[in-house]
Coordinates of C-alpha atoms in Angstrom, one line a residue:
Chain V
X512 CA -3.3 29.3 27.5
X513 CA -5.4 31.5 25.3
X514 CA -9.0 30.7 26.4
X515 CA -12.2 31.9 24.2
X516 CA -14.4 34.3 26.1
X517 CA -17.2 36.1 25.1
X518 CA -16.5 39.2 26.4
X519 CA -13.1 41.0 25.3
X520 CA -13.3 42.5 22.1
X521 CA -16.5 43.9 19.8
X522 CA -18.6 42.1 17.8
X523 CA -18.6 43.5 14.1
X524 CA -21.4 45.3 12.3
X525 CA -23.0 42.9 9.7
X526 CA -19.7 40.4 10.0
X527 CA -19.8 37.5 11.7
X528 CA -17.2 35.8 12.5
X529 CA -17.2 31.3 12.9
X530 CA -14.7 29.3 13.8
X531 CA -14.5 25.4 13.2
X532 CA -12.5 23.2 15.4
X533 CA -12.2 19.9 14.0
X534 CA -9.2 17.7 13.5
X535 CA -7.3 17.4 9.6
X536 CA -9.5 15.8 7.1
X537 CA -12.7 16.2 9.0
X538 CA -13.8 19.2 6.5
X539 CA -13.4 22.4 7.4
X540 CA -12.1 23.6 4.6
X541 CA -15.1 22.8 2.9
X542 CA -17.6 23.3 4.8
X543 CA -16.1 26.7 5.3
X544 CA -16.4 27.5 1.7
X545 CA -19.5 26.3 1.5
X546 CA -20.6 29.0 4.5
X547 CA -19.1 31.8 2.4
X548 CA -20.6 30.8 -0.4
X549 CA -24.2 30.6 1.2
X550 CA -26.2 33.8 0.5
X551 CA -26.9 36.0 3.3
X552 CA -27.2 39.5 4.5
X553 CA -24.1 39.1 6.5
X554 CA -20.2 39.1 5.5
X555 CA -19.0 36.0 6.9
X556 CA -15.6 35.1 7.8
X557 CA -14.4 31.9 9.0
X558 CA -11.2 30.7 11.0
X559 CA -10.2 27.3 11.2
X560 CA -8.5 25.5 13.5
X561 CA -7.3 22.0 14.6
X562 CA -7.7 21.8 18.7
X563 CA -7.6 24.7 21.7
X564 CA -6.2 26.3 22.7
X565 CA -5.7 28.6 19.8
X566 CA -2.3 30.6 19.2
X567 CA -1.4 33.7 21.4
X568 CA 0.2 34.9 18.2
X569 CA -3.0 35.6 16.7
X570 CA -4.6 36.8 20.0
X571 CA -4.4 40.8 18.8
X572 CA -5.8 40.4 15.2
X573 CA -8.1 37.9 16.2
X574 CA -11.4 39.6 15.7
X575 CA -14.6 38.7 18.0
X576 CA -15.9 35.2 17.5
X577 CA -20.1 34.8 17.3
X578 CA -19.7 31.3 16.7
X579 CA -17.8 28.5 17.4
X580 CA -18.4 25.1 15.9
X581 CA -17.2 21.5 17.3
X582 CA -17.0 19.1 14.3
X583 CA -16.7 15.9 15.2
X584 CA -16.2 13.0 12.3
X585 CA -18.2 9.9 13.2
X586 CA -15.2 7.8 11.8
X587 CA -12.6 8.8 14.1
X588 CA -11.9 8.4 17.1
X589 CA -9.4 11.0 17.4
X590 CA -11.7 14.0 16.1
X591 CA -13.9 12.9 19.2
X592 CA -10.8 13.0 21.3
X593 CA -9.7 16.8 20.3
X594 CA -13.7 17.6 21.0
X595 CA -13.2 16.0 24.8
X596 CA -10.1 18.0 24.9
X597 CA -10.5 21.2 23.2
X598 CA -13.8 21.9 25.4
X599 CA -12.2 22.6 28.8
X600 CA -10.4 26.2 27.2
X601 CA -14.2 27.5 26.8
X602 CA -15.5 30.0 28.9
X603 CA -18.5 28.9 30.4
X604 CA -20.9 31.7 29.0
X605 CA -19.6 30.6 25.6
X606 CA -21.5 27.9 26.1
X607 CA -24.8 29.9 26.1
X608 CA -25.0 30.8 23.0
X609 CA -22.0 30.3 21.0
X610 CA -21.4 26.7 20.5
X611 CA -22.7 24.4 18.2
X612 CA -21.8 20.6 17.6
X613 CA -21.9 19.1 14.0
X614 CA -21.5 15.2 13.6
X615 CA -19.7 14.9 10.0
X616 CA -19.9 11.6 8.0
X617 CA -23.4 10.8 10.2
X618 CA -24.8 8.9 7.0
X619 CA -22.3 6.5 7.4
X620 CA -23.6 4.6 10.0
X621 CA -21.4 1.1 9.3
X622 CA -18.0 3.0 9.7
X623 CA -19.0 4.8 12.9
X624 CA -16.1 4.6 15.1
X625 CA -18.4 5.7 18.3
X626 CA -21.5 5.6 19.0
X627 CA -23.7 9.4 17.7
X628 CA -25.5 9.3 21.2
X629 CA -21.6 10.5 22.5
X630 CA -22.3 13.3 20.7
X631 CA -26.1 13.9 21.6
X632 CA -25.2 13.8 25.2
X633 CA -23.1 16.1 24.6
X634 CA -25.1 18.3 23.3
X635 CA -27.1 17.9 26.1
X636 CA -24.6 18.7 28.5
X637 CA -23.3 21.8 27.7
X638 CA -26.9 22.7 26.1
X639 CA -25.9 23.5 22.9
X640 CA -27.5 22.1 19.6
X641 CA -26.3 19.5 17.0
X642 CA -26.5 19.3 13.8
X643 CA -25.8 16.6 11.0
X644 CA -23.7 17.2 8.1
X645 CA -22.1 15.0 5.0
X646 CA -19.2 15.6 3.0
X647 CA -20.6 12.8 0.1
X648 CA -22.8 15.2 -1.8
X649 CA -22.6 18.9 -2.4
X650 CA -26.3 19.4 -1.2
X651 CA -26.1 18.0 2.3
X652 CA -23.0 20.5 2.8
X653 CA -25.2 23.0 1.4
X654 CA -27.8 22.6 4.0
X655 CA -25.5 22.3 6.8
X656 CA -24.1 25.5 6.2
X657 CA -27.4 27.4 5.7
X658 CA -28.1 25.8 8.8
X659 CA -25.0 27.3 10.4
X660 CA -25.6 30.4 8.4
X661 CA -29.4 30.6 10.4
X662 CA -27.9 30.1 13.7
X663 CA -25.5 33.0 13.4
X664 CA -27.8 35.5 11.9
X665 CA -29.7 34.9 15.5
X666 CA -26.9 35.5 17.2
X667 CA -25.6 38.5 15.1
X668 CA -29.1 39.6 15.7
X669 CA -30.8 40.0 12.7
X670 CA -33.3 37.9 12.7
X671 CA -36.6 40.4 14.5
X672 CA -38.0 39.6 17.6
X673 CA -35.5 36.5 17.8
X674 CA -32.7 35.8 20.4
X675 CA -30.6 32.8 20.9
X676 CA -31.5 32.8 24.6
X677 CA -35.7 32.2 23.2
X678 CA -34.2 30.0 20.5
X679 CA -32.6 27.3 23.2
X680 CA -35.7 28.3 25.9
X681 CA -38.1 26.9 23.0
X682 CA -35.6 24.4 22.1
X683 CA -35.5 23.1 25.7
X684 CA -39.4 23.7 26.4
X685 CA -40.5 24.9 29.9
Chain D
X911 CA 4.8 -24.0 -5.2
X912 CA 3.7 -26.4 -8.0
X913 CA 4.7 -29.3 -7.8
X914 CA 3.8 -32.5 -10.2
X915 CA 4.4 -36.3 -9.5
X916 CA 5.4 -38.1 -12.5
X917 CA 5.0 -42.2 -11.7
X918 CA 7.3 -44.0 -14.0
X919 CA 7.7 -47.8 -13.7
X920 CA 10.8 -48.6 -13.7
X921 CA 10.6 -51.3 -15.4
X922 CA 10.0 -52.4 -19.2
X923 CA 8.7 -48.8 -20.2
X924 CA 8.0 -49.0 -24.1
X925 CA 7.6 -45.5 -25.5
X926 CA 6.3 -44.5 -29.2
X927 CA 6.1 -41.5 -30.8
X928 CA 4.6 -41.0 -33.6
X929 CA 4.5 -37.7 -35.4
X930 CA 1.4 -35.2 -35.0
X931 CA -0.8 -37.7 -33.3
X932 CA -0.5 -37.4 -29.7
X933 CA -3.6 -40.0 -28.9
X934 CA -1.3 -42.9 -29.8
X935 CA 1.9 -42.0 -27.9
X936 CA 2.0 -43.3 -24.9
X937 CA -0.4 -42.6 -21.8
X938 CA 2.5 -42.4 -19.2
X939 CA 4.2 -39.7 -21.3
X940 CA 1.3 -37.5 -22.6
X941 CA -1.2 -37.6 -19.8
X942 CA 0.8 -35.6 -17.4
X943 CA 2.1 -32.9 -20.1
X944 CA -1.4 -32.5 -20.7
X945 CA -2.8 -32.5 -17.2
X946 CA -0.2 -29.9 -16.0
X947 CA -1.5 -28.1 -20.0
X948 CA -4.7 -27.8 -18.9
X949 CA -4.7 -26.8 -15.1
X950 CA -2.4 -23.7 -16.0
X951 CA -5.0 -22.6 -19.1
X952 CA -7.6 -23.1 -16.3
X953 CA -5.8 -20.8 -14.4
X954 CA -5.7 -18.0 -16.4
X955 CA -9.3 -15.8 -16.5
X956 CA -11.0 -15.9 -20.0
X957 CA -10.4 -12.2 -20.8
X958 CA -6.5 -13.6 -20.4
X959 CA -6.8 -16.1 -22.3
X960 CA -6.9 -13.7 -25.4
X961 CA -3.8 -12.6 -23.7
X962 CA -2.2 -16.3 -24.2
X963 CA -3.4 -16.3 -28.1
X964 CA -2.1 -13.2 -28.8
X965 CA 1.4 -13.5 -27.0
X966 CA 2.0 -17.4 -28.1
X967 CA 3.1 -17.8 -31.3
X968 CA 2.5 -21.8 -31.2
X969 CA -1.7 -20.8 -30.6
X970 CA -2.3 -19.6 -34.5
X971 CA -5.3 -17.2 -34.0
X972 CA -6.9 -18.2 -37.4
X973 CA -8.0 -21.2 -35.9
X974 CA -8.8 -20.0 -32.4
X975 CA -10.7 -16.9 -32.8
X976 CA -12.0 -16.0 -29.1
X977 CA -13.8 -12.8 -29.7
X978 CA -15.6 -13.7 -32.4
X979 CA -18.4 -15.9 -30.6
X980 CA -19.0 -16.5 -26.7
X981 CA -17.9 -19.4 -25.7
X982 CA -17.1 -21.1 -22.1
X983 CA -13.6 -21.4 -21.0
X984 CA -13.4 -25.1 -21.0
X985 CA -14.4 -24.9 -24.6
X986 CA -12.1 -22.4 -25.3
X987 CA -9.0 -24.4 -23.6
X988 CA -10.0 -27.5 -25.7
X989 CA -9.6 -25.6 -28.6
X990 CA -6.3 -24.2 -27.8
X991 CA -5.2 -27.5 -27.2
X992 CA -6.3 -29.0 -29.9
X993 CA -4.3 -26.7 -32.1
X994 CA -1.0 -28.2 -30.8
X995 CA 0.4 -30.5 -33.1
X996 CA 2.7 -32.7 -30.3
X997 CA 4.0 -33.4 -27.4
X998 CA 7.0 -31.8 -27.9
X999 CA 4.8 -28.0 -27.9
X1000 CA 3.3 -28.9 -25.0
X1001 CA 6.0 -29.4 -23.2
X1002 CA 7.8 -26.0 -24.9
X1003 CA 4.6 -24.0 -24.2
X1004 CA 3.7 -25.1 -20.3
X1005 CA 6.8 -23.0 -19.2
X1006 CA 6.2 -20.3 -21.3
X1007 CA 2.6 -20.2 -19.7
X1008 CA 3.6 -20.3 -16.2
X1009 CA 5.7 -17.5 -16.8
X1010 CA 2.7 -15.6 -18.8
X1011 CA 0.7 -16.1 -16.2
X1012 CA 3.3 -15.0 -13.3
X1013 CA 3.9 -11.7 -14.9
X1014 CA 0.1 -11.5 -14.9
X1015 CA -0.7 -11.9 -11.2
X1016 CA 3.1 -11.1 -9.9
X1017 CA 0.7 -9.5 -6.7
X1018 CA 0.1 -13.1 -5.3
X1019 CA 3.2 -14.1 -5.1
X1020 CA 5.5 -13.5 -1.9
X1021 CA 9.0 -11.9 -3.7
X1022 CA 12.3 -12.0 -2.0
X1023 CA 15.1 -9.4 -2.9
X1024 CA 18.7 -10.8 -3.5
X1025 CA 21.4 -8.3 -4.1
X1026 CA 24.1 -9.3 -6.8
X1027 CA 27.7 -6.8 -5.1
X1028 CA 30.5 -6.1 -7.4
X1029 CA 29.1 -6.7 -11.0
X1030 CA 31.1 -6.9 -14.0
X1031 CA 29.7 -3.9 -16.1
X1032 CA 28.8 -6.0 -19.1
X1033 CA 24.9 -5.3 -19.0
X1034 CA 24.7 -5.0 -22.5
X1035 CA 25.7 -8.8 -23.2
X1036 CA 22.6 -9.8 -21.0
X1037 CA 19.6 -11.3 -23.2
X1038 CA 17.0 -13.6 -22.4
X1039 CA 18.6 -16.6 -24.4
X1040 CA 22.4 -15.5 -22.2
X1041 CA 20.7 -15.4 -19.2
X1042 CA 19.1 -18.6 -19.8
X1043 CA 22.4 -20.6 -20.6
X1044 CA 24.2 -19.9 -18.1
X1045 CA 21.7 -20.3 -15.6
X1046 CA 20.8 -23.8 -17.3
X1047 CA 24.5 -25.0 -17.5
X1048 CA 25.5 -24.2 -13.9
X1049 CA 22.1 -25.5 -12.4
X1050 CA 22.5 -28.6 -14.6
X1051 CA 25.9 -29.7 -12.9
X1052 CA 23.7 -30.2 -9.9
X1053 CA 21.9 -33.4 -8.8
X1054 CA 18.7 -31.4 -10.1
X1055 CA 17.6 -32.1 -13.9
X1056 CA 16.9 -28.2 -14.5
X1057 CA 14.8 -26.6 -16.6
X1058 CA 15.3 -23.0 -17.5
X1059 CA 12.5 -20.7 -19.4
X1060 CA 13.5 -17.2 -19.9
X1061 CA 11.9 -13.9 -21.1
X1062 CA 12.0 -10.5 -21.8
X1063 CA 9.2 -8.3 -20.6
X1064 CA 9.4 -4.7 -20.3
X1065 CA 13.4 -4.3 -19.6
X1066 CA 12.8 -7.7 -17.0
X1067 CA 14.1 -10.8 -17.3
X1068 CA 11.3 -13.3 -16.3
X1069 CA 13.3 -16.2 -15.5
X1070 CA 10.8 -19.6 -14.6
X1071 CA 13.3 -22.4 -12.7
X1072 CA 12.0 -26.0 -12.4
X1073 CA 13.9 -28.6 -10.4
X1074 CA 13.3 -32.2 -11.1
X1075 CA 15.0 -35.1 -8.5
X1076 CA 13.9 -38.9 -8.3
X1077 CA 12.5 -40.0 -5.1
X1078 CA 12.2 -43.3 -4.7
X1079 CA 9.0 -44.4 -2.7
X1080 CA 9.1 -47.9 -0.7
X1081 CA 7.5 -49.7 -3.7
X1082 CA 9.7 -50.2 -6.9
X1083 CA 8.3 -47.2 -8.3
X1084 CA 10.5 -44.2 -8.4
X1085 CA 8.7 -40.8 -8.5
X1086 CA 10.1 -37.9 -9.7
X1087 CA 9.6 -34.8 -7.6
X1088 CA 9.7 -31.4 -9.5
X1089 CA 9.6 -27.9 -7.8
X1090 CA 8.9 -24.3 -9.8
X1091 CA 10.4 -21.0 -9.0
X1092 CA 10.4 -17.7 -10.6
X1093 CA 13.1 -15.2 -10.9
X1094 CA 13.1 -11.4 -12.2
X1095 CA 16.3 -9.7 -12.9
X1096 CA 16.3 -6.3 -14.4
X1097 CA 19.6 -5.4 -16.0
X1098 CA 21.4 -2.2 -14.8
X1099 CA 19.9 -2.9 -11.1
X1100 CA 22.2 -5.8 -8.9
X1101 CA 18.8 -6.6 -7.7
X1102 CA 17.2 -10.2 -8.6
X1103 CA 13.9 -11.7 -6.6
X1104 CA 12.6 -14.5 -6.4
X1105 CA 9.3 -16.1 -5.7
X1106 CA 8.5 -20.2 -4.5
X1107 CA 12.3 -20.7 -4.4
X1108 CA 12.4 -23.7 -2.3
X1109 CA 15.0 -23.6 0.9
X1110 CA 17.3 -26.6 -0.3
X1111 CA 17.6 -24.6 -3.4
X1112 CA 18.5 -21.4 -2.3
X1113 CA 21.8 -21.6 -2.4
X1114 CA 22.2 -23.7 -5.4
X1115 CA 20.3 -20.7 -7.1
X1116 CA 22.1 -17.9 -5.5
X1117 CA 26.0 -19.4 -6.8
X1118 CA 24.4 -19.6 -10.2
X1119 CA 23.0 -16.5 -10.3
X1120 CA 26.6 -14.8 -9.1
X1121 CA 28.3 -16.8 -11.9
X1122 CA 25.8 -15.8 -14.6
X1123 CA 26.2 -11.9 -13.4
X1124 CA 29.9 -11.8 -12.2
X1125 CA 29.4 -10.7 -9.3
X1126 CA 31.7 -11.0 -6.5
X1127 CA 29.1 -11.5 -3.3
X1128 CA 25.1 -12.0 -3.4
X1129 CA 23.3 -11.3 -0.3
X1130 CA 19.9 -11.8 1.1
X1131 CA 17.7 -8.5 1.4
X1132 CA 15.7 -8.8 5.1
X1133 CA 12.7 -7.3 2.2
X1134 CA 10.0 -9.4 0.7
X1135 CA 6.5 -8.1 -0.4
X1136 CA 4.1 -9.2 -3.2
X1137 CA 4.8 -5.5 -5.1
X1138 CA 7.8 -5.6 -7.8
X1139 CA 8.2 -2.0 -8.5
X1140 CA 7.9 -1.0 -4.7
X1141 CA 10.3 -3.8 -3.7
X1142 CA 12.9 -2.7 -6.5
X1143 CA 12.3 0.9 -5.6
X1144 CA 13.0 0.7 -2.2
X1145 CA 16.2 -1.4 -2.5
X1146 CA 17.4 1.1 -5.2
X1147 CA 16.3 4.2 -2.5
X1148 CA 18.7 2.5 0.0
X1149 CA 22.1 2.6 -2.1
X1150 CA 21.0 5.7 -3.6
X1151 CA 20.4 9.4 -2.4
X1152 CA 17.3 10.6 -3.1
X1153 CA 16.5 10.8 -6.8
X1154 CA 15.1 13.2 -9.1
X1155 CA 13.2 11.7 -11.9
X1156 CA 14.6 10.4 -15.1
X1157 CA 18.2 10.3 -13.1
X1158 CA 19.4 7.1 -14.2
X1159 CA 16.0 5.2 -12.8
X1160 CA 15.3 1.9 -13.8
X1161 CA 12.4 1.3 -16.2
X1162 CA 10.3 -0.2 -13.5
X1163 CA 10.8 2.1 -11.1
X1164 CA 10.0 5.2 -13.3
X1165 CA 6.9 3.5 -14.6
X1166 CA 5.5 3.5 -11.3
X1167 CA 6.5 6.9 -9.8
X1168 CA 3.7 8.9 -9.2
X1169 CA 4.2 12.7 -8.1
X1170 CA 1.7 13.5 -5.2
X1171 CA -1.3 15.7 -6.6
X1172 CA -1.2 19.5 -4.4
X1173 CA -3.6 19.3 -2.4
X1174 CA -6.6 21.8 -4.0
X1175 CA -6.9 24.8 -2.2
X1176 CA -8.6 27.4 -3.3
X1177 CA -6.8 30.6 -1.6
X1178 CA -9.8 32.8 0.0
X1179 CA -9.2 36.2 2.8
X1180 CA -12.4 35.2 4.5
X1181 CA -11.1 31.5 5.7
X1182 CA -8.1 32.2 7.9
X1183 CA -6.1 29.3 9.5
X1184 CA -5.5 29.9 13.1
X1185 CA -2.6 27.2 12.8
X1186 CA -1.2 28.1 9.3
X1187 CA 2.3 29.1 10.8
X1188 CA 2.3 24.6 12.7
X1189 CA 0.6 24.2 9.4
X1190 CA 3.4 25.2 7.3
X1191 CA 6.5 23.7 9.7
X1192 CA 4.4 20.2 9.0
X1193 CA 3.9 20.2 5.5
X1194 CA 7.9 21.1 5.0
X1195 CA 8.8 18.8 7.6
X1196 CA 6.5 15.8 5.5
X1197 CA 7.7 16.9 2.2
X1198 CA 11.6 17.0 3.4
X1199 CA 11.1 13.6 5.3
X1200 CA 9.1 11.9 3.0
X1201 CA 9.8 13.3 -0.5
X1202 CA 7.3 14.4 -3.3
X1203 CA 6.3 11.0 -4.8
X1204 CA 3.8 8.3 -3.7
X1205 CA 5.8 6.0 -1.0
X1206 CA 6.1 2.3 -2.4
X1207 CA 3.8 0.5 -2.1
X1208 CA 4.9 -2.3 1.3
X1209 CA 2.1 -4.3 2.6
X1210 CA 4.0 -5.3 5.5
X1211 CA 6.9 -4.1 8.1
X1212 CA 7.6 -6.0 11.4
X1213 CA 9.7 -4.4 14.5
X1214 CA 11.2 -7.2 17.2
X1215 CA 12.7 -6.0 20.5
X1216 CA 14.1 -8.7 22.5
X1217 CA 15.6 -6.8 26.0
X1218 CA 16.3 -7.9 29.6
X1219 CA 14.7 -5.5 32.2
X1220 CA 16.4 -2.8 33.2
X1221 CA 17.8 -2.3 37.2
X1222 CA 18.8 -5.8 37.3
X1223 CA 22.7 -6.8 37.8
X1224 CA 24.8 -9.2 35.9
X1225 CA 24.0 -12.3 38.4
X1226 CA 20.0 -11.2 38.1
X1227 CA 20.3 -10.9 34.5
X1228 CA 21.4 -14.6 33.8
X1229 CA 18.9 -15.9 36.2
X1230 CA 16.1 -14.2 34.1
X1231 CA 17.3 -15.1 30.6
X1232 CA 13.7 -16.6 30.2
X1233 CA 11.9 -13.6 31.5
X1234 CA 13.4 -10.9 28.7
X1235 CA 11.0 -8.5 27.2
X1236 CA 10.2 -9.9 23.8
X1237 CA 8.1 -7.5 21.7
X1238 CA 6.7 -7.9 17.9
X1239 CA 4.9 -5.0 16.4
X1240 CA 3.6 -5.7 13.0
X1241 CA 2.6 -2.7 10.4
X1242 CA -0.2 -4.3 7.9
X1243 CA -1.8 -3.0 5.2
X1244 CA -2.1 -1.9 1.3
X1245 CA 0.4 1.1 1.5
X1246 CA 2.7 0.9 5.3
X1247 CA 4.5 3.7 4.5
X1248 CA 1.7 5.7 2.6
X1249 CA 0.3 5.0 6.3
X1250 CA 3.1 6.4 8.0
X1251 CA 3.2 9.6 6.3
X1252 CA -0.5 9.9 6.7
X1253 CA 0.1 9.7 10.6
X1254 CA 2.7 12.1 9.9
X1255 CA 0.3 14.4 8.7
X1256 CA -2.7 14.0 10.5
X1257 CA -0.4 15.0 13.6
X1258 CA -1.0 11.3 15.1
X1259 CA 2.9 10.5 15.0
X1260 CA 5.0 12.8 16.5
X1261 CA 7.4 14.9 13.7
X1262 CA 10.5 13.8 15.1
X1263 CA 10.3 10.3 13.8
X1264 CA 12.8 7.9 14.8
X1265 CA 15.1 6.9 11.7
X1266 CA 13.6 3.0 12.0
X1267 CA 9.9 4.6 11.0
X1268 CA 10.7 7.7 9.5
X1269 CA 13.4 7.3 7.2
X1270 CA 12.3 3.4 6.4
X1271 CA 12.0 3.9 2.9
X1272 CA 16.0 4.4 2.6
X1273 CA 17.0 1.3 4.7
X1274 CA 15.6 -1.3 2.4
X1275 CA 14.7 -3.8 5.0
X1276 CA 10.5 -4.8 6.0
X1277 CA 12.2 -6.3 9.0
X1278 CA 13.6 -4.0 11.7
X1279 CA 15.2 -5.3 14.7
X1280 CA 14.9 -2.3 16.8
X1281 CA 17.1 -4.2 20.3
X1282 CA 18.0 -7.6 20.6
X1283 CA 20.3 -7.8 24.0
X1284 CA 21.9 -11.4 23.7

């Protein structure tokens, strides 16, 4: 099985490359527009997927992944299930400072199909943040992928005097 | 099912008519007329009431002018009624109301599917007034005083059937007992359904239908719903191969084929599909299984398996004829098979559906016996 790791190939110069994992209809397409379409100093590329492990087809044109990103729906059950399963093909150093959890749909709390502490303790598990997102209005997709945008300029570097390792040390607190 | 009770004494019953003044006929005779009158206007909603006006001819619009002021319904009904010169138009116009209001909210009705084999290709000589003859005459040789309303709506014939038999109570007083069902028939199809059809008239109706048609065998459909155009379409889709549109379709069929929108995807190098080569292989495998239109629209489908356990030996088997495996599995909901593909394509249902599931919309049945060991 093709896991992720962190360390095979090279990370590009001013290109970072996210992938969403999320089950059909949770999004991605759209929120990865949205990320392309967000202004930044980087060229951003994004894969999609539906589950791990990903295809060994791809596994020699595949470039270097900065990011990977869970999404989760809050009304379905089955995109949580493909998050519970998909997690075991990461490396465990991806967790450092790779992975982020999004909870789609999280305004609407009557159709919740689980209960959004899952998803909080799971972020508190692996140590990795969460973020909120909505696919009702054009500006909450907006600010979700700037969001995302942020945490990959970190990680790509860019951002002076700021590492993902101090980001999650403040985040955490001593 | 409506049904009305219409106490007549049997003895000594005087009737006058007079013309165009139905206060002074008499009570036994109007009163239920214009009971049964007035609970089918009430029926109707007040935007379809303007729907009545303008599709009865015996309702003159000069004198009933509903948009012109806002008035409440009950107003509004008295003034349709008052417009009615006799008895005789009410008792002309009820039927034709019922049927009105059937075509209107045809959704709330439970419609079974009857399939006429072995036609006589003489569609052309089948009106509203035809139909209606021959239905009435062969009903009428029945114990059953029939009454037979038919009309043409949209290349449908809108049939309403209304059975009247005396029962005698244990007093002296017979009441008669009268029973209303509905029948669509759409020429060019061998397909008729029913709604309310009472089961001690079934087959009464199902002989006079064949006779009226020519055909040679009429047979049940295992399909009901509370959709026309889905029920038609899906009886059609299981004689025929799969169509193209405007091959020969029925007008009721082709009025409510919808081509599924493409999905909007804007084509862009920087998002790359991991899965696009699964991604493709499903979305042929969907559009081969499931076609390029809308799926019918079934709001029901029920799968029974009734099977002995397995291991056991002939003697065993008898001994536990109570203990078989009996197993109902029942698919609700606004669009079943809409569902189905949707589990198709989420990749919730495995691609290789069995034919029962997949390949439903061609068998023409809502009920599926998967395994019934006897």
């Amino acid at each position: 099985m093709a896991t992720i790791t962190s360390i095979n190939k090279e990370p590009g110069v001013d290109k970072v490359v996210i992938l969403l994992i999320g089950g059909r209809g949770v999004g991605k397409h759209r929120l990865a527009t949205a990320l392309i379409q967000t202004r930044s100093s980087l060229t951003v590329e994004v894969r999609t997927c539906v589950k791990l492990p990903l295809p060994k087809e791809n596994e020699q044109e595949r470039p270097y992944i900065d990011l990977i990103i869970f999404i989760v729906d809050m009304t379905s059950r089955a995109s949580k299930m493909i998050l519970e399963e998909s997690l075991p093909y990461l490396m465990p150093e991806c967790f450092v400072d790779k992975v982020c959890f999004v909870a789609m749909n999280s305004s609407m709390v009557n159709s919740y199909s689980f209960g959004i502490d899952r998803v909080i303790d799971c972020g508190d598990l692996y140590g990795c943040p969460v973020l909120y997102g909505d696919l009702q209005s054009r500006s909450h997709l907006d600010n979700l992928a700037q969001q995302i945008i942020n945490q990959a300029e970190v990680k790509a570097g860019l951002k002076y005097n700021i590492s993902s390792n101090f980001v999650t040390a403040s985040f955490h607190g001593p | 099912m409506s049904e009305g009770g219409l106490a007549i004494p049997t003895q000594n019953s005087a009737t006058v008519r007079p013309n165009n003044d139905v206060q002074s006929v008499n009570r036994n005779e109007v009163d239920p007329i214009l009971t049964r009158l007035k609970r089918i206007l009430r029926k109707f909603r007040k935007d379809e009431l303007a729907t009545v006006v303008a599709t009865s001819a015996v309702f003159k619009i000069a004198e009933v002018d509903i948009n012109r002021q806002p008035i409440d319904k009950e107003a509004l009904i008295k003034g349709l009624i008052s417009v009615l010169e006799d008895v005789s138009e009410m008792q002309r116009i009820v039927p034709l109301l019922e049927l009105l209001y059937i075509r209107l909210h045809s959704n709330m009705r439970t419609w079974h599917v009857l399939q006429v084999r072995n036609m006589e290709e003489q569609q052309e000589n089948v009106t509203p007034e035809y139909f209606q003859k021959l239905l009435s005459d062969y009903l009428n040789r029945s114990k059953y005083e029939v009454n037979v309303t038919c009309q043409l709506y949209e290349e449908g014939l809108w049939t309403r059937i209304s059975f009247t038999e005396p029962v005698r109570k244990r007093s002296q007083m017979v009441v008669f007992k009268e029973s209303t069902s509905f029948l669509l028939y759409y020429p060019w199809t061998p397909y008729v359904l029913y709604c309310d059809l009472k089961v001690a008239h079934q087959e009464l109706v199902q002989r006079a239908i064949l006779q009226t048609l020519r055909g040679t065998k009429v047979k049940k459909l295992p399909l009901t719903g509370h959709k026309i155009s889905a029920l038609i379409q899906l009886a059609w889709q299981k004689d025929n191969c799969r169509f193209e549109e405007n091959e020969g379709l029925p007008y009721v069929i082709k009025k409510e084929l919808k081509k599924r929108k493409p999905k909007e995807f804007v084509e862009n190098s920087n998002i790359v599909n991991e899965h696009e080569h699964e991604y493709r292989k499903q979305e042929d495998y969907v559009e081969k299984q499931f076609g390029i239109y809308e799926q019918p629209s079934l709001e029901n489908i029920l799968y029974s398996i009734k099977t002995s356990f397995y291991g056991l030996d002939a003697s065993e088997k008898n001994e536990l004829d109570d203990h078989q495996v009996v197993c109902t599995v029942n698919f609700k909901g606004q669009s079943v098979l809409e569902g189905i593909r949707e589990l198709v394509c989420q990749g919730i249902a495995d691609r290789d559906l069995p034919d029962y599931v997949g390949n439903l919309s061609h068998l023409g049945v809502n009920k599926v016996t998967i395994k019934e060991d006897k």
